[in-house]
Amino acid sequence: MTSPPSPRRALVVGSTGLVGNNLADRLLADGWSVAGLARKAVARPTGLRPVTADLLRPDTLGAALAGESFTHVFFCTWTRCDTEAENIRVNAAMVRNLLDAVRPLGGLRHVALVTGLKHYLGPFESYGKGNLPDTPFREEQGRLPVENFYYAQEDEVFAAAARDGFTWTVHRPHTIIGFTVGNAMNMGVTLAAYASLCKHVGRPFLFPGSPQQWNGMTDVTDARLLARHLEWAATTPAAADRAFNVVNGDLFRWRWLWPRLAAYFGVAAAEYPAHPTPLVAQMAGDTGPWADLARKHGLAEPDLGRLTSAWHTDADLGRPMEVMADMSRSRRLGFSVYQTSLDSFTDLFGRLRRERLIP
């Protein structure tokens, strides 16, 4: 008689963020027991057990996790600091503290770490500079000869795996498109707010990025697809101890996508001026107009700063090179999920409207 499979008990670290919230929703729908850790954890989505703790305070971790046991840990968070040296110190400590806290609980089988394409592009201090690997970026391409907090996070996972005997995966999405509020890396929500403001004040909807991004090929990662990839890799033995790029599977040019986003919002797409016009400058005075827009339409979030991350959108769209990622490693191992990128944006916009976050 075949014994029933052991229950899958997940700890999603960063459960209030873009990746973590979508992942928790996916795992719960598939019957997992899921706890979500955050500094201000909430019981959302329905069925999530909130765990409030600070990853930089090991004393809070031990108390918060007492009595718990997890088969899988999904590390989906990071903290932005002023320098890369500080990014390395802080973000490596967050991973190390979490894995040290989970170790005595027993039963851990797998740890998944979410990083991104800065593995190939370099950290914010030297983003997109120097001798970069050719695109599309491939998982077998090695580390750049620069300090990078992604590498430090990986090294903490590798060391703990060697010590404690669990398997690991590293997941490298491109720009993530999905539902979130208060997240530091949320291009989709930022562009939705920007388009809504352009329509509200009668301003042209102007692509803020570089000519290389406007004309070149690129891709993005839907948060829902990333969630499915994380679950797949954590439950597929052949995927163990590997790093994966994770993208939707299609390619597009911003010069093709931009007018389609404009049409969704009923706003005119401005002619591209062939140079960057960053959103940080374009939206510098938009706090008041957004508050007016929120009052007019009864929106749930009148604080523009809670919705947008212009600096991160500018970093992605301002890159002076074509950026895309190959995910053949996943395809060869059987992950066949595909997502149309235009639908990633419009699905998100539709949810933002249903949640009364944009008009």
Coordinates of C-alpha atoms in Angstrom, one line a residue:
M1 CA 0.0 0.0 0.0
T2 CA 1.4 3.4 -1.0
S3 CA 1.7 5.8 1.9
P4 CA 0.2 9.3 1.4
P5 CA 2.6 12.0 0.5
S6 CA 3.9 14.0 3.5
P7 CA 2.2 17.4 3.9
R8 CA 4.0 20.4 2.4
R9 CA 4.5 23.1 4.9
A10 CA 5.9 26.4 3.4
L11 CA 7.3 29.5 5.0
V12 CA 7.1 32.4 2.5
V13 CA 9.5 35.1 3.6
G14 CA 8.3 38.4 2.4
S15 CA 4.7 37.4 2.1
T16 CA 3.4 41.0 1.8
G17 CA 5.5 41.7 -1.2
L18 CA 4.9 41.2 -4.9
V19 CA 6.5 37.8 -5.2
G20 CA 5.6 36.5 -1.8
N21 CA 1.9 37.4 -1.9
N22 CA 1.4 35.8 -5.4
L23 CA 3.4 32.7 -4.3
A24 CA 1.3 32.3 -1.1
D25 CA -1.9 32.5 -3.1
R26 CA -0.6 29.8 -5.5
L27 CA 0.5 27.4 -2.7
L28 CA -2.7 27.8 -0.7
A29 CA -4.7 27.0 -3.8
D30 CA -2.7 23.8 -4.3
G31 CA -3.3 22.6 -0.7
W32 CA -0.1 23.6 1.0
S33 CA 0.1 24.7 4.6
V34 CA 1.5 28.3 4.3
A35 CA 3.0 30.7 6.9
G36 CA 3.9 34.2 5.7
L37 CA 6.7 36.1 7.4
A38 CA 7.1 39.8 7.2
R39 CA 7.9 42.7 9.5
K40 CA 4.2 43.6 9.5
A41 CA 2.6 40.3 8.5
V42 CA -1.1 40.1 7.6
A43 CA -3.4 37.2 7.0
R44 CA -3.7 37.7 3.3
P45 CA -4.4 35.8 1.1
T46 CA -7.1 33.9 3.0
G47 CA -5.7 30.9 4.8
L48 CA -2.2 32.3 5.3
R49 CA -0.8 32.2 8.8
P50 CA 0.9 35.5 9.5
V51 CA 4.3 35.5 11.2
T52 CA 5.6 38.9 12.3
A53 CA 9.3 39.1 12.7
D54 CA 12.4 41.2 11.8
L55 CA 15.0 39.3 9.8
L56 CA 17.7 41.5 11.2
R57 CA 16.7 40.7 14.8
P58 CA 17.3 37.0 15.4
D59 CA 15.6 37.2 18.8
T60 CA 12.3 38.0 17.1
L61 CA 12.7 35.2 14.6
G62 CA 13.2 32.5 17.3
A63 CA 10.1 33.6 19.2
A64 CA 8.0 34.0 16.1
L65 CA 8.8 30.6 14.7
A66 CA 8.6 28.7 18.0
G67 CA 6.5 25.5 17.5
E68 CA 6.6 25.7 13.7
S69 CA 8.1 23.2 11.2
F70 CA 8.6 23.8 7.5
T71 CA 9.4 21.5 4.7
H72 CA 10.0 24.4 2.3
V73 CA 11.3 27.9 2.7
F74 CA 10.8 30.5 -0.1
F75 CA 12.9 33.6 0.4
C76 CA 11.3 36.4 -1.5
T77 CA 12.4 39.6 0.1
W78 CA 15.3 42.1 0.3
T79 CA 16.2 45.5 1.8
R80 CA 17.6 48.4 -0.3
C81 CA 20.5 50.2 1.3
D82 CA 22.6 53.2 0.2
T83 CA 25.7 51.3 -0.9
E84 CA 26.3 47.8 -2.3
A85 CA 28.6 47.0 0.6
E86 CA 25.7 47.7 2.9
N87 CA 23.3 45.8 0.6
I88 CA 25.7 42.8 1.0
R89 CA 26.0 43.1 4.7
V90 CA 22.3 43.5 5.4
N91 CA 20.8 41.1 2.8
A92 CA 23.2 38.3 3.5
A93 CA 22.5 38.6 7.2
M94 CA 18.7 38.4 6.5
V95 CA 19.2 35.0 4.7
R96 CA 21.6 33.7 7.3
N97 CA 19.5 34.7 10.3
L98 CA 16.4 33.1 8.8
L99 CA 18.1 29.8 8.0
D100 CA 19.7 29.7 11.4
A101 CA 16.3 30.2 13.0
V102 CA 14.7 27.5 10.9
R103 CA 17.4 24.9 11.4
P104 CA 16.5 23.7 14.9
L105 CA 12.8 23.3 13.8
G106 CA 13.8 20.3 11.7
G107 CA 12.1 18.8 8.6
L108 CA 13.4 21.4 6.1
R109 CA 13.8 19.8 2.6
H110 CA 14.2 22.7 0.2
V111 CA 15.0 26.4 0.1
A112 CA 14.2 28.7 -2.9
L113 CA 15.8 32.1 -3.2
V114 CA 14.4 34.8 -5.6
T115 CA 17.0 37.2 -7.0
G116 CA 17.0 38.6 -10.5
L117 CA 18.8 39.7 -13.6
K118 CA 21.2 41.9 -11.7
H119 CA 23.1 38.6 -11.4
Y120 CA 24.1 39.4 -15.0
L121 CA 23.8 43.2 -15.1
G122 CA 25.6 44.0 -11.8
P123 CA 24.4 45.9 -8.7
F124 CA 22.8 49.3 -8.7
E125 CA 26.1 51.1 -8.2
S126 CA 27.5 49.6 -11.5
Y127 CA 24.2 48.7 -13.1
G128 CA 24.6 47.7 -16.8
K129 CA 28.2 48.8 -17.0
G130 CA 31.4 47.1 -17.8
N131 CA 31.9 43.9 -19.8
L132 CA 28.5 42.2 -19.6
P133 CA 27.6 38.8 -20.9
D134 CA 25.8 38.6 -24.3
T135 CA 22.0 38.5 -24.3
P136 CA 20.0 36.4 -23.9
F137 CA 21.4 35.9 -20.4
R138 CA 21.9 32.2 -19.8
E139 CA 22.0 30.4 -16.4
E140 CA 25.4 28.9 -17.0
Q141 CA 27.0 32.4 -17.4
G142 CA 29.1 33.0 -14.3
R143 CA 29.2 35.8 -11.8
L144 CA 30.5 39.2 -12.7
P145 CA 33.8 40.3 -11.1
V146 CA 32.1 42.8 -8.9
E147 CA 30.5 42.7 -5.4
N148 CA 26.8 41.9 -5.6
F149 CA 24.3 41.2 -2.8
Y150 CA 22.6 38.5 -4.9
Y151 CA 25.9 36.6 -4.8
A152 CA 26.1 37.0 -1.0
Q153 CA 22.6 35.8 -0.6
E154 CA 23.3 32.7 -2.7
D155 CA 26.5 31.9 -0.7
E156 CA 24.4 31.9 2.5
V157 CA 22.0 29.5 1.0
F158 CA 24.7 27.2 -0.4
A159 CA 26.6 27.1 3.0
A160 CA 23.4 26.3 4.9
A161 CA 22.4 23.6 2.4
A162 CA 25.9 22.0 2.7
R163 CA 25.6 22.1 6.5
D164 CA 21.9 21.0 6.9
G165 CA 21.3 18.8 3.9
F166 CA 18.4 20.5 2.1
T167 CA 18.2 21.1 -1.6
W168 CA 18.0 24.6 -3.1
T169 CA 17.0 26.6 -6.2
V170 CA 17.7 30.1 -7.2
H171 CA 15.2 32.0 -9.4
R172 CA 16.1 35.0 -11.5
P173 CA 13.1 36.8 -12.9
H174 CA 13.3 39.8 -15.2
T175 CA 11.1 42.8 -14.4
I176 CA 8.1 41.4 -12.4
I177 CA 4.6 42.4 -13.4
G178 CA 1.9 41.7 -10.8
F179 CA -0.3 43.1 -8.1
T180 CA 1.3 44.8 -5.1
V181 CA 1.0 47.9 -3.0
G182 CA 3.9 49.4 -1.2
N183 CA 6.6 47.4 -3.1
A184 CA 9.9 48.9 -4.1
M185 CA 10.0 47.2 -7.5
N186 CA 6.6 47.5 -9.2
M187 CA 6.8 48.7 -12.8
G188 CA 3.3 47.6 -13.7
V189 CA 1.6 49.6 -10.9
T190 CA 3.9 52.6 -11.5
L191 CA 3.0 52.7 -15.2
A192 CA -0.7 52.3 -14.4
A193 CA -0.5 55.3 -12.0
Y194 CA 1.5 57.3 -14.5
A195 CA -1.0 56.7 -17.3
S196 CA -3.9 57.6 -15.0
L197 CA -2.2 60.9 -14.1
C198 CA -1.4 61.7 -17.7
K199 CA -5.1 61.3 -18.6
H200 CA -6.2 63.3 -15.5
V201 CA -4.0 66.3 -16.1
G202 CA -3.9 66.1 -19.9
R203 CA -0.2 65.2 -20.1
P204 CA 1.2 63.1 -23.0
F205 CA 2.0 59.5 -22.1
L206 CA 5.7 59.6 -22.8
F207 CA 8.0 56.5 -22.7
P208 CA 10.7 57.4 -20.1
G209 CA 13.5 55.1 -21.1
S210 CA 16.5 54.7 -23.4
P211 CA 16.5 54.3 -27.2
Q212 CA 17.9 50.8 -26.7
Q213 CA 14.9 49.8 -24.6
W214 CA 12.5 51.5 -26.9
N215 CA 13.8 49.7 -30.0
G216 CA 15.3 46.6 -28.6
M217 CA 13.8 43.2 -27.7
T218 CA 13.0 42.5 -24.1
D219 CA 10.8 40.4 -21.8
V220 CA 9.2 40.5 -18.4
T221 CA 8.1 38.0 -15.7
D222 CA 4.5 37.7 -14.6
A223 CA 4.3 37.3 -10.8
R224 CA 1.8 34.5 -11.2
L225 CA 4.1 32.6 -13.6
L226 CA 7.0 33.1 -11.1
A227 CA 4.9 31.6 -8.4
R228 CA 4.2 28.5 -10.5
H229 CA 7.9 28.2 -11.3
L230 CA 8.8 28.4 -7.6
E231 CA 6.3 25.6 -6.8
W232 CA 7.4 23.5 -9.7
A233 CA 11.1 23.7 -8.9
A234 CA 10.5 23.0 -5.2
T235 CA 8.7 19.8 -6.1
T236 CA 10.6 18.5 -9.1
P237 CA 13.7 16.5 -8.0
A238 CA 15.5 17.1 -11.3
A239 CA 15.4 20.9 -10.6
A240 CA 17.2 20.6 -7.3
D241 CA 20.4 22.6 -6.7
R242 CA 20.1 24.7 -9.9
A243 CA 19.7 28.3 -10.8
F244 CA 16.9 29.3 -13.2
N245 CA 16.0 32.3 -15.3
V246 CA 12.2 32.9 -15.2
V247 CA 10.4 34.9 -17.9
N248 CA 7.1 34.8 -19.6
G249 CA 8.3 33.2 -22.8
D250 CA 7.5 35.9 -25.3
L251 CA 9.5 38.9 -26.5
F252 CA 8.4 42.4 -27.3
R253 CA 9.7 45.9 -28.1
W254 CA 8.5 48.8 -26.0
R255 CA 7.8 50.8 -29.1
W256 CA 5.2 48.0 -29.8
L257 CA 3.8 47.7 -26.3
W258 CA 3.7 51.4 -25.3
P259 CA 0.8 52.5 -27.6
R260 CA -1.2 49.4 -26.5
L261 CA -0.8 50.4 -22.9
A262 CA -1.9 53.9 -23.9
A263 CA -5.0 52.6 -25.6
Y264 CA -6.0 50.6 -22.5
F265 CA -6.1 53.8 -20.5
G266 CA -7.6 56.0 -23.3
V267 CA -4.6 58.3 -23.3
A268 CA -2.5 59.5 -26.2
A269 CA 0.9 57.9 -26.6
A270 CA 3.5 60.7 -27.1
E271 CA 6.0 60.4 -29.9
Y272 CA 9.3 59.0 -28.5
P273 CA 11.9 61.8 -28.4
A274 CA 14.8 59.3 -28.8
H275 CA 16.3 60.1 -25.4
P276 CA 15.3 59.2 -21.8
T277 CA 12.8 61.3 -19.9
P278 CA 12.9 59.7 -16.5
L279 CA 9.7 59.2 -14.5
V280 CA 11.4 60.5 -11.4
A281 CA 11.4 63.9 -13.0
Q282 CA 8.1 63.5 -14.8
M283 CA 6.3 62.6 -11.7
A284 CA 8.1 64.8 -9.2
G285 CA 5.1 67.1 -8.7
D286 CA 2.4 64.5 -9.0
T287 CA 1.6 64.0 -5.3
G288 CA -1.1 66.7 -5.3
P289 CA -2.7 65.7 -8.6
W290 CA -2.8 62.1 -7.5
A291 CA -4.5 63.0 -4.2
D292 CA -7.1 65.0 -6.3
L293 CA -7.6 62.0 -8.6
A294 CA -8.1 59.7 -5.6
R295 CA -10.7 62.0 -4.1
K296 CA -12.5 62.4 -7.4
H297 CA -12.8 58.6 -8.0
G298 CA -12.9 57.4 -4.4
L299 CA -9.6 55.5 -4.7
A300 CA -8.3 53.4 -1.9
E301 CA -4.8 54.8 -1.8
P302 CA -4.4 58.6 -2.0
D303 CA -0.6 58.4 -1.3
L304 CA 1.2 58.1 -4.6
G305 CA 4.4 57.1 -2.9
R306 CA 2.7 53.9 -1.7
L307 CA 1.9 52.9 -5.2
T308 CA 4.8 53.9 -7.4
S309 CA 8.5 53.2 -7.7
A310 CA 9.6 55.6 -10.4
W311 CA 13.3 55.1 -9.5
H312 CA 13.1 51.4 -10.2
T313 CA 11.1 51.8 -13.4
D314 CA 13.6 54.3 -14.6
A315 CA 16.5 51.9 -13.8
D316 CA 14.8 49.1 -15.9
L317 CA 13.6 51.2 -18.8
G318 CA 16.8 53.4 -18.9
R319 CA 19.2 50.5 -19.5
P320 CA 21.6 51.3 -22.4
M321 CA 21.4 47.8 -23.8
E322 CA 18.9 45.1 -24.9
V323 CA 18.0 42.8 -22.0
M324 CA 16.3 39.4 -22.2
A325 CA 16.8 36.0 -20.5
D326 CA 16.9 32.5 -21.8
M327 CA 15.0 29.8 -19.8
S328 CA 16.0 26.7 -21.7
R329 CA 17.1 25.0 -18.5
S330 CA 13.5 25.0 -17.2
R331 CA 12.0 24.0 -20.5
R332 CA 14.3 21.0 -20.8
L333 CA 13.2 19.8 -17.3
G334 CA 9.5 20.1 -18.2
F335 CA 8.3 23.5 -17.1
S336 CA 6.1 24.6 -20.0
V337 CA 4.0 27.4 -18.6
Y338 CA 3.8 30.5 -20.9
Q339 CA 2.3 33.9 -20.3
T340 CA 1.6 36.7 -22.9
S341 CA 3.2 39.8 -21.6
L342 CA 0.6 42.2 -22.8
D343 CA -1.9 40.2 -20.8
S344 CA 0.4 40.5 -17.8
F345 CA -0.1 44.2 -17.9
T346 CA -3.8 44.4 -18.7
D347 CA -4.6 41.7 -16.2
L348 CA -2.8 43.7 -13.6
F349 CA -4.6 47.0 -14.7
G350 CA -7.9 45.2 -14.4
R351 CA -7.2 44.1 -10.8
L352 CA -6.0 47.6 -9.9
R353 CA -9.3 48.9 -11.0
R354 CA -11.3 46.3 -9.2
E355 CA -9.3 47.1 -6.0
R356 CA -10.0 50.8 -6.6
L357 CA -6.3 51.7 -6.8
I358 CA -6.6 53.3 -10.2
P359 CA -9.7 55.0 -11.8

